[in-house]
Amino acid sequence: MPIGRFITVENSFTCVQDLWNKGERFYVVIRTKKKFNGILFETENDYRKVDDWFYYVLTDFDLAAALKLYSFEGVELVNVRVAETTDYLPIEIRKKVISLYNQKQANKGKNQSAYYNAKTTLDAIWGKALQKNSYNWKQQASKLIKPQWSLWSASYLRYEIICLIEKIGVENVVAIDTDGIKTEGNFTSIFKVHNEEIRKANKEAGFESEIGTWDTSEHYDEFIQFEKKVYAEVIDGRIECKFAGCRKPAWKQFYSVDGIKKLKEKQPIPADYCCSYGVQYKNGVMRVYGSRYNLGGDIFGI
């Protein structure tokens, strides 16, 4: 984890490879005439366009993931900066993270207030504190958390997901999320082996904890993907939806009768089901949007 300031080093891919082999923490600025398209770096928050160039700032883990996914023909290195010091996070921070993680797990499905208090604070550490439109708790957290801690935590997770997809086989992957992989088929054995590696790393860091391990307990009867952050799961005949921008009472009410049939037919949720959220349905496309706050780009269509 980067602890100190960053210093400029030799600007070459050979230098970058040496840094990666040594386990150094670094980031690069690259530019390309062709924008990356795919599962990583796909939003306008991920790059800046200047004249005819697309500029990306990638951590070492982001770069390693990108090299697995994209052709780097025509990509130019603009800058390489390496952390002056690299180490574990301070022991006080690690203790707090483990405490919050244990609190979140212990209260899941039991004490909603305690669960979300731990979850939102952990979210800040994992990267939420870096978002542009911060809620108050994120603003407070960002005063306590160095940005690079969040940045490297989030980028490492992206790299780990890409590595696991390689082992599973991309043809067996149905969908991925920030912290999850949905597959066609049972790949529990791959996750079990990987979880042991994570537990060993946790122990080496001074903690015997399940933090960072993958849960493989959920098995769906059906999984229906509509769009990014918009999907439905059927577990033992029970429907669970993740619709960014649509309140749970809204979809629960709508799907209470013939829910699975409605999902398969992709029937739009009528506006009067969506509480304080607005709905547009035009030319076969439904868009749900918040009437009280900006969803920050999570407007979606079904």
mmCIF file of C-alpha atoms in Angstrom:
data_model
loop_
_atom_site.group_PDB
_atom_site.id
_atom_site.type_symbol
_atom_site.label_atom_id
_atom_site.label_comp_id
_atom_site.label_asym_id
_atom_site.label_seq_id
_atom_site.Cartn_x
_atom_site.Cartn_y
_atom_site.Cartn_z
ATOM 1 C CA MET A 1 0.000 0.000 0.000
ATOM 2 C CA PRO A 2 1.427 3.449 -0.890
ATOM 3 C CA ILE A 3 2.234 5.311 2.323
ATOM 4 C CA GLY A 4 4.514 8.207 1.371
ATOM 5 C CA ARG A 5 4.760 10.679 -1.479
ATOM 6 C CA PHE A 6 5.282 9.703 -5.116
ATOM 7 C CA ILE A 7 8.446 10.367 -7.091
ATOM 8 C CA THR A 8 8.999 10.406 -10.868
ATOM 9 C CA VAL A 9 11.110 7.580 -12.276
ATOM 10 C CA GLU A 10 12.264 6.490 -15.725
ATOM 11 C CA ASN A 11 9.425 6.728 -18.231
ATOM 12 C CA SER A 12 9.533 3.338 -19.960
ATOM 13 C CA PHE A 13 7.581 0.079 -20.016
ATOM 14 C CA THR A 14 10.782 -1.746 -19.041
ATOM 15 C CA CYS A 15 10.929 0.312 -15.846
ATOM 16 C CA VAL A 16 7.224 -0.378 -15.245
ATOM 17 C CA GLN A 17 7.770 -4.141 -15.613
ATOM 18 C CA ASP A 18 10.674 -4.014 -13.135
ATOM 19 C CA LEU A 19 8.545 -2.099 -10.614
ATOM 20 C CA TRP A 20 5.735 -4.661 -10.951
ATOM 21 C CA ASN A 21 8.152 -7.592 -10.498
ATOM 22 C CA LYS A 22 9.487 -5.972 -7.311
ATOM 23 C CA GLY A 23 5.984 -5.412 -5.917
ATOM 24 C CA GLU A 24 6.403 -1.644 -5.858
ATOM 25 C CA ARG A 25 3.284 0.564 -5.801
ATOM 26 C CA PHE A 26 3.180 3.014 -8.668
ATOM 27 C CA TYR A 27 0.875 4.693 -11.129
ATOM 28 C CA VAL A 28 1.213 5.656 -14.760
ATOM 29 C CA VAL A 29 -0.271 8.306 -17.000
ATOM 30 C CA ILE A 30 -0.901 6.966 -20.472
ATOM 31 C CA ARG A 31 -2.456 8.395 -23.596
ATOM 32 C CA THR A 32 -3.994 6.739 -26.612
ATOM 33 C CA LYS A 33 -5.794 7.814 -29.764
ATOM 34 C CA LYS A 34 -8.364 5.044 -29.247
ATOM 35 C CA LYS A 35 -10.511 4.929 -26.117
ATOM 36 C CA PHE A 36 -10.594 1.675 -24.137
ATOM 37 C CA ASN A 37 -13.951 -0.064 -24.566
ATOM 38 C CA GLY A 38 -14.967 -2.985 -22.401
ATOM 39 C CA ILE A 39 -15.597 -3.888 -18.788
ATOM 40 C CA LEU A 40 -12.932 -1.539 -17.386
ATOM 41 C CA PHE A 41 -12.446 2.221 -17.809
ATOM 42 C CA GLU A 42 -15.677 2.658 -19.738
ATOM 43 C CA THR A 43 -17.143 5.822 -18.200
ATOM 44 C CA GLU A 44 -16.201 9.450 -18.698
ATOM 45 C CA ASN A 45 -14.873 9.484 -15.122
ATOM 46 C CA ASP A 46 -12.101 7.097 -16.188
ATOM 47 C CA TYR A 47 -10.386 9.293 -18.761
ATOM 48 C CA ARG A 48 -9.892 12.829 -19.975
ATOM 49 C CA LYS A 49 -9.950 13.776 -23.661
ATOM 50 C CA VAL A 50 -7.493 16.468 -24.721
ATOM 51 C CA ASP A 51 -7.378 17.296 -28.424
ATOM 52 C CA ASP A 52 -7.236 13.901 -30.158
ATOM 53 C CA TRP A 53 -5.822 12.003 -27.160
ATOM 54 C CA PHE A 54 -7.520 10.000 -24.403
ATOM 55 C CA TYR A 55 -5.577 10.260 -21.125
ATOM 56 C CA TYR A 56 -5.801 7.606 -18.384
ATOM 57 C CA VAL A 57 -4.260 7.507 -14.906
ATOM 58 C CA LEU A 58 -3.808 3.846 -13.931
ATOM 59 C CA THR A 59 -2.489 2.320 -10.733
ATOM 60 C CA ASP A 60 -0.137 -0.635 -11.052
ATOM 61 C CA PHE A 61 -3.090 -3.026 -10.595
ATOM 62 C CA ASP A 62 -5.236 -1.122 -13.092
ATOM 63 C CA LEU A 63 -2.410 -1.314 -15.612
ATOM 64 C CA ALA A 64 -1.929 -5.052 -15.053
ATOM 65 C CA ALA A 65 -5.673 -5.628 -15.539
ATOM 66 C CA ALA A 66 -5.752 -3.417 -18.640
ATOM 67 C CA LEU A 67 -2.871 -5.331 -20.229
ATOM 68 C CA LYS A 68 -4.927 -8.528 -19.892
ATOM 69 C CA LEU A 69 -7.930 -6.965 -21.598
ATOM 70 C CA TYR A 70 -6.761 -4.475 -24.189
ATOM 71 C CA SER A 71 -4.243 -4.084 -26.960
ATOM 72 C CA PHE A 72 -1.607 -1.516 -26.012
ATOM 73 C CA GLU A 73 -0.605 -0.842 -29.587
ATOM 74 C CA GLY A 74 -0.313 2.914 -29.986
ATOM 75 C CA VAL A 75 -0.465 3.551 -26.219
ATOM 76 C CA GLU A 76 2.127 6.069 -25.023
ATOM 77 C CA LEU A 77 3.514 6.440 -21.503
ATOM 78 C CA VAL A 78 3.344 10.052 -20.364
ATOM 79 C CA ASN A 79 4.581 9.634 -16.802
ATOM 80 C CA VAL A 80 5.542 6.969 -14.256
ATOM 81 C CA ARG A 81 5.481 7.752 -10.548
ATOM 82 C CA VAL A 82 6.391 5.321 -7.790
ATOM 83 C CA ALA A 83 5.543 5.454 -4.075
ATOM 84 C CA GLU A 84 8.522 6.533 -2.018
ATOM 85 C CA THR A 85 7.521 4.102 0.750
ATOM 86 C CA THR A 86 5.282 1.036 0.621
ATOM 87 C CA ASP A 87 4.035 -0.924 3.605
ATOM 88 C CA TYR A 88 0.943 -2.188 5.380
ATOM 89 C CA LEU A 89 -1.498 0.461 6.528
ATOM 90 C CA PRO A 90 -0.938 1.709 10.092
ATOM 91 C CA ILE A 91 -1.961 -0.891 12.678
ATOM 92 C CA GLU A 92 -4.687 1.411 14.066
ATOM 93 C CA ILE A 93 -6.318 1.635 10.644
ATOM 94 C CA ARG A 94 -6.140 -2.131 10.112
ATOM 95 C CA LYS A 95 -7.702 -2.782 13.514
ATOM 96 C CA LYS A 96 -10.515 -0.358 12.717
ATOM 97 C CA VAL A 97 -11.142 -1.979 9.327
ATOM 98 C CA ILE A 98 -11.334 -5.473 10.851
ATOM 99 C CA SER A 99 -13.657 -4.185 13.595
ATOM 100 C CA LEU A 100 -15.980 -2.568 11.046
ATOM 101 C CA TYR A 101 -15.942 -5.701 8.895
ATOM 102 C CA ASN A 102 -16.870 -7.903 11.880
ATOM 103 C CA GLN A 103 -19.618 -5.437 12.839
ATOM 104 C CA LYS A 104 -21.026 -5.509 9.307
ATOM 105 C CA GLN A 105 -21.037 -9.303 9.117
ATOM 106 C CA ALA A 106 -22.528 -9.768 12.599
ATOM 107 C CA ASN A 107 -25.420 -7.366 11.954
ATOM 108 C CA LYS A 108 -26.276 -8.352 8.396
ATOM 109 C CA GLY A 109 -29.991 -9.133 8.282
ATOM 110 C CA LYS A 110 -30.328 -8.390 12.002
ATOM 111 C CA ASN A 111 -29.569 -4.780 12.942
ATOM 112 C CA GLN A 112 -29.968 -2.620 9.836
ATOM 113 C CA SER A 113 -28.665 0.565 11.439
ATOM 114 C CA ALA A 114 -25.462 -1.047 12.748
ATOM 115 C CA TYR A 115 -24.981 -2.908 9.465
ATOM 116 C CA TYR A 116 -25.212 0.211 7.286
ATOM 117 C CA ASN A 117 -23.074 2.271 9.654
ATOM 118 C CA ALA A 118 -20.247 -0.241 9.228
ATOM 119 C CA LYS A 119 -20.904 -0.764 5.524
ATOM 120 C CA THR A 120 -20.875 2.922 4.560
ATOM 121 C CA THR A 121 -17.679 3.567 6.500
ATOM 122 C CA LEU A 122 -15.988 0.599 4.834
ATOM 123 C CA ASP A 123 -17.279 1.796 1.470
ATOM 124 C CA ALA A 124 -15.441 5.052 2.061
ATOM 125 C CA ILE A 125 -12.210 3.187 2.685
ATOM 126 C CA TRP A 126 -12.662 1.028 -0.434
ATOM 127 C CA GLY A 127 -13.135 4.005 -2.703
ATOM 128 C CA LYS A 128 -16.446 5.808 -2.166
ATOM 129 C CA ALA A 129 -14.682 8.721 -0.481
ATOM 130 C CA LEU A 130 -13.091 9.520 -3.839
ATOM 131 C CA GLN A 131 -16.383 10.111 -5.639
ATOM 132 C CA LYS A 132 -17.192 13.624 -6.779
ATOM 133 C CA ASN A 133 -20.677 13.971 -5.258
ATOM 134 C CA SER A 134 -20.057 12.913 -1.673
ATOM 135 C CA TYR A 135 -22.628 12.535 1.056
ATOM 136 C CA ASN A 136 -21.681 13.963 4.446
ATOM 137 C CA TRP A 137 -20.323 10.668 5.775
ATOM 138 C CA LYS A 138 -18.107 10.344 2.729
ATOM 139 C CA GLN A 139 -16.791 13.872 3.192
ATOM 140 C CA GLN A 140 -15.968 13.110 6.809
ATOM 141 C CA ALA A 141 -14.331 9.827 5.892
ATOM 142 C CA SER A 142 -12.237 11.445 3.181
ATOM 143 C CA LYS A 143 -10.677 13.698 5.826
ATOM 144 C CA LEU A 144 -9.437 10.618 7.660
ATOM 145 C CA ILE A 145 -8.445 8.424 4.732
ATOM 146 C CA LYS A 146 -5.556 9.127 2.405
ATOM 147 C CA PRO A 147 -6.888 8.989 -1.180
ATOM 148 C CA GLN A 148 -4.284 6.469 -2.310
ATOM 149 C CA TRP A 149 -5.558 3.941 0.265
ATOM 150 C CA SER A 150 -8.987 3.961 -1.366
ATOM 151 C CA LEU A 151 -7.529 4.084 -4.856
ATOM 152 C CA TRP A 152 -5.285 1.047 -4.447
ATOM 153 C CA SER A 153 -7.941 -0.947 -2.550
ATOM 154 C CA ALA A 154 -10.426 -0.440 -5.383
ATOM 155 C CA SER A 155 -7.912 -1.039 -8.169
ATOM 156 C CA TYR A 156 -6.605 -4.232 -6.537
ATOM 157 C CA LEU A 157 -10.146 -5.598 -6.429
ATOM 158 C CA ARG A 158 -10.588 -4.892 -10.147
ATOM 159 C CA TYR A 159 -7.336 -6.722 -10.853
ATOM 160 C CA GLU A 160 -8.378 -9.670 -8.687
ATOM 161 C CA ILE A 161 -11.717 -9.971 -10.513
ATOM 162 C CA ILE A 162 -9.940 -10.063 -13.896
ATOM 163 C CA CYS A 163 -7.522 -12.746 -12.644
ATOM 164 C CA LEU A 164 -10.377 -14.894 -11.317
ATOM 165 C CA ILE A 165 -12.289 -14.533 -14.582
ATOM 166 C CA GLU A 166 -9.195 -15.895 -16.355
ATOM 167 C CA LYS A 167 -9.293 -18.990 -14.118
ATOM 168 C CA ILE A 168 -13.063 -19.452 -14.457
ATOM 169 C CA GLY A 169 -13.099 -18.828 -18.203
ATOM 170 C CA VAL A 170 -14.743 -15.734 -19.601
ATOM 171 C CA GLU A 171 -17.218 -17.924 -21.521
ATOM 172 C CA ASN A 172 -18.634 -19.074 -18.146
ATOM 173 C CA VAL A 173 -19.104 -15.566 -16.717
ATOM 174 C CA VAL A 174 -22.636 -14.174 -16.889
ATOM 175 C CA ALA A 175 -22.047 -10.801 -15.211
ATOM 176 C CA ILE A 176 -19.646 -9.003 -12.879
ATOM 177 C CA ASP A 177 -20.129 -6.268 -10.323
ATOM 178 C CA THR A 178 -17.776 -4.202 -8.190
ATOM 179 C CA ASP A 179 -17.280 -7.083 -5.781
ATOM 180 C CA GLY A 180 -18.929 -10.082 -7.402
ATOM 181 C CA ILE A 181 -18.755 -12.542 -10.284
ATOM 182 C CA LYS A 182 -21.817 -14.427 -11.518
ATOM 183 C CA THR A 183 -21.107 -17.636 -13.395
ATOM 184 C CA GLU A 184 -22.886 -20.335 -15.357
ATOM 185 C CA GLY A 185 -21.742 -23.489 -13.601
ATOM 186 C CA ASN A 186 -20.121 -24.284 -10.266
ATOM 187 C CA PHE A 187 -16.607 -22.948 -9.741
ATOM 188 C CA THR A 188 -16.593 -23.142 -5.947
ATOM 189 C CA SER A 189 -13.284 -25.044 -5.925
ATOM 190 C CA ILE A 190 -11.473 -22.108 -7.599
ATOM 191 C CA PHE A 191 -12.816 -19.670 -5.006
ATOM 192 C CA LYS A 192 -11.964 -22.016 -2.111
ATOM 193 C CA VAL A 193 -8.318 -22.230 -3.168
ATOM 194 C CA HIS A 194 -8.177 -18.457 -3.632
ATOM 195 C CA ASN A 195 -9.808 -17.837 -0.238
ATOM 196 C CA GLU A 196 -7.053 -19.839 1.441
ATOM 197 C CA GLU A 197 -4.490 -17.570 -0.214
ATOM 198 C CA ILE A 198 -6.354 -14.523 1.116
ATOM 199 C CA ARG A 199 -6.542 -15.941 4.648
ATOM 200 C CA LYS A 200 -2.789 -16.597 4.541
ATOM 201 C CA ALA A 201 -2.143 -12.999 3.422
ATOM 202 C CA ASN A 202 -4.379 -11.688 6.219
ATOM 203 C CA LYS A 203 -2.432 -13.728 8.762
ATOM 204 C CA GLU A 204 0.869 -12.395 7.448
ATOM 205 C CA ALA A 205 -0.538 -8.876 7.888
ATOM 206 C CA GLY A 206 -1.229 -9.648 11.546
ATOM 207 C CA PHE A 207 -4.908 -10.607 11.431
ATOM 208 C CA GLU A 208 -6.739 -13.902 11.198
ATOM 209 C CA SER A 209 -9.830 -12.662 9.393
ATOM 210 C CA GLU A 210 -12.246 -13.586 6.626
ATOM 211 C CA ILE A 211 -12.040 -10.068 5.199
ATOM 212 C CA GLY A 212 -11.394 -10.175 1.467
ATOM 213 C CA THR A 213 -12.592 -13.758 1.024
ATOM 214 C CA TRP A 214 -15.255 -14.660 -1.517
ATOM 215 C CA ASP A 215 -18.709 -15.964 -0.544
ATOM 216 C CA THR A 216 -19.952 -18.732 -2.829
ATOM 217 C CA SER A 217 -23.161 -19.570 -0.959
ATOM 218 C CA GLU A 218 -25.649 -17.990 -3.375
ATOM 219 C CA HIS A 219 -26.975 -20.155 -6.185
ATOM 220 C CA TYR A 220 -29.670 -18.729 -8.439
ATOM 221 C CA ASP A 221 -32.528 -20.533 -10.105
ATOM 222 C CA GLU A 222 -32.401 -17.716 -12.645
ATOM 223 C CA PHE A 223 -30.409 -14.547 -13.178
ATOM 224 C CA ILE A 224 -31.780 -11.845 -15.474
ATOM 225 C CA GLN A 225 -29.485 -8.989 -16.461
ATOM 226 C CA PHE A 226 -31.140 -5.882 -17.875
ATOM 227 C CA GLU A 227 -28.322 -3.374 -17.806
ATOM 228 C CA LYS A 228 -25.441 -2.196 -15.610
ATOM 229 C CA LYS A 229 -26.597 -2.219 -11.956
ATOM 230 C CA VAL A 230 -30.006 -3.412 -13.109
ATOM 231 C CA TYR A 231 -30.635 -7.103 -12.610
ATOM 232 C CA ALA A 232 -32.907 -9.630 -10.946
ATOM 233 C CA GLU A 233 -32.157 -12.866 -9.121
ATOM 234 C CA VAL A 234 -34.538 -15.760 -8.501
ATOM 235 C CA ILE A 235 -33.483 -17.828 -5.471
ATOM 236 C CA ASP A 236 -35.721 -20.730 -4.420
ATOM 237 C CA GLY A 237 -38.564 -19.078 -6.287
ATOM 238 C CA ARG A 238 -38.032 -15.758 -4.493
ATOM 239 C CA ILE A 239 -37.283 -12.629 -6.514
ATOM 240 C CA GLU A 240 -34.547 -10.215 -5.478
ATOM 241 C CA CYS A 241 -33.780 -7.176 -7.632
ATOM 242 C CA LYS A 242 -30.975 -4.663 -7.753
ATOM 243 C CA PHE A 243 -32.379 -1.678 -9.631
ATOM 244 C CA ALA A 244 -30.209 1.391 -9.139
ATOM 245 C CA GLY A 245 -32.614 4.277 -8.519
ATOM 246 C CA CYS A 246 -35.740 2.240 -7.796
ATOM 247 C CA ARG A 247 -36.848 1.699 -4.187
ATOM 248 C CA LYS A 248 -37.324 -1.847 -2.914
ATOM 249 C CA PRO A 249 -41.061 -1.387 -2.055
ATOM 250 C CA ALA A 250 -41.661 -0.369 -5.680
ATOM 251 C CA TRP A 251 -40.334 -3.496 -7.375
ATOM 252 C CA LYS A 252 -41.579 -5.765 -4.576
ATOM 253 C CA GLN A 253 -45.125 -4.533 -5.087
ATOM 254 C CA PHE A 254 -44.924 -4.770 -8.852
ATOM 255 C CA TYR A 255 -43.479 -8.297 -8.878
ATOM 256 C CA SER A 256 -45.747 -9.657 -6.112
ATOM 257 C CA VAL A 257 -48.056 -11.125 -8.798
ATOM 258 C CA ASP A 258 -46.634 -13.103 -11.755
ATOM 259 C CA GLY A 259 -43.220 -11.650 -10.911
ATOM 260 C CA ILE A 260 -41.052 -14.158 -12.765
ATOM 261 C CA LYS A 261 -43.248 -13.877 -15.859
ATOM 262 C CA LYS A 262 -42.982 -10.079 -15.749
ATOM 263 C CA LEU A 263 -39.205 -10.288 -15.400
ATOM 264 C CA LYS A 264 -38.810 -12.641 -18.339
ATOM 265 C CA GLU A 265 -40.983 -10.407 -20.485
ATOM 266 C CA LYS A 266 -39.075 -7.345 -19.190
ATOM 267 C CA GLN A 267 -42.283 -5.526 -18.376
ATOM 268 C CA PRO A 268 -41.577 -1.925 -17.312
ATOM 269 C CA ILE A 269 -42.426 -0.872 -13.756
ATOM 270 C CA PRO A 270 -45.234 1.718 -13.998
ATOM 271 C CA ALA A 271 -44.534 5.194 -12.642
ATOM 272 C CA ASP A 272 -47.089 4.910 -9.836
ATOM 273 C CA TYR A 273 -45.097 2.015 -8.306
ATOM 274 C CA CYS A 274 -41.909 4.032 -8.038
ATOM 275 C CA CYS A 275 -42.556 6.224 -4.994
ATOM 276 C CA SER A 276 -40.452 9.398 -5.174
ATOM 277 C CA TYR A 277 -38.681 8.228 -8.327
ATOM 278 C CA GLY A 278 -39.742 9.263 -11.790
ATOM 279 C CA VAL A 279 -40.190 6.880 -14.682
ATOM 280 C CA GLN A 280 -40.132 7.503 -18.412
ATOM 281 C CA TYR A 281 -41.297 4.832 -20.841
ATOM 282 C CA LYS A 282 -40.858 5.651 -24.503
ATOM 283 C CA ASN A 283 -40.291 3.520 -27.601
ATOM 284 C CA GLY A 284 -39.907 0.378 -25.517
ATOM 285 C CA VAL A 285 -37.329 1.879 -23.156
ATOM 286 C CA MET A 286 -37.933 2.639 -19.481
ATOM 287 C CA ARG A 287 -35.803 5.146 -17.619
ATOM 288 C CA VAL A 288 -35.973 5.556 -13.862
ATOM 289 C CA TYR A 289 -34.538 8.672 -12.269
ATOM 290 C CA GLY A 290 -34.462 10.230 -8.809
ATOM 291 C CA SER A 291 -36.656 13.269 -8.366
ATOM 292 C CA ARG A 292 -34.927 14.274 -5.126
ATOM 293 C CA TYR A 293 -31.254 13.800 -5.921
ATOM 294 C CA ASN A 294 -28.896 13.094 -8.785
ATOM 295 C CA LEU A 295 -28.045 9.416 -9.141
ATOM 296 C CA GLY A 296 -24.628 10.339 -10.505
ATOM 297 C CA GLY A 297 -24.887 8.551 -13.825
ATOM 298 C CA ASP A 298 -26.871 5.507 -12.697
ATOM 299 C CA ILE A 299 -29.894 6.314 -14.854
ATOM 300 C CA PHE A 300 -30.775 3.133 -16.653
ATOM 301 C CA GLY A 301 -33.069 1.731 -19.305
ATOM 302 C CA ILE A 302 -34.813 -1.619 -19.466
#
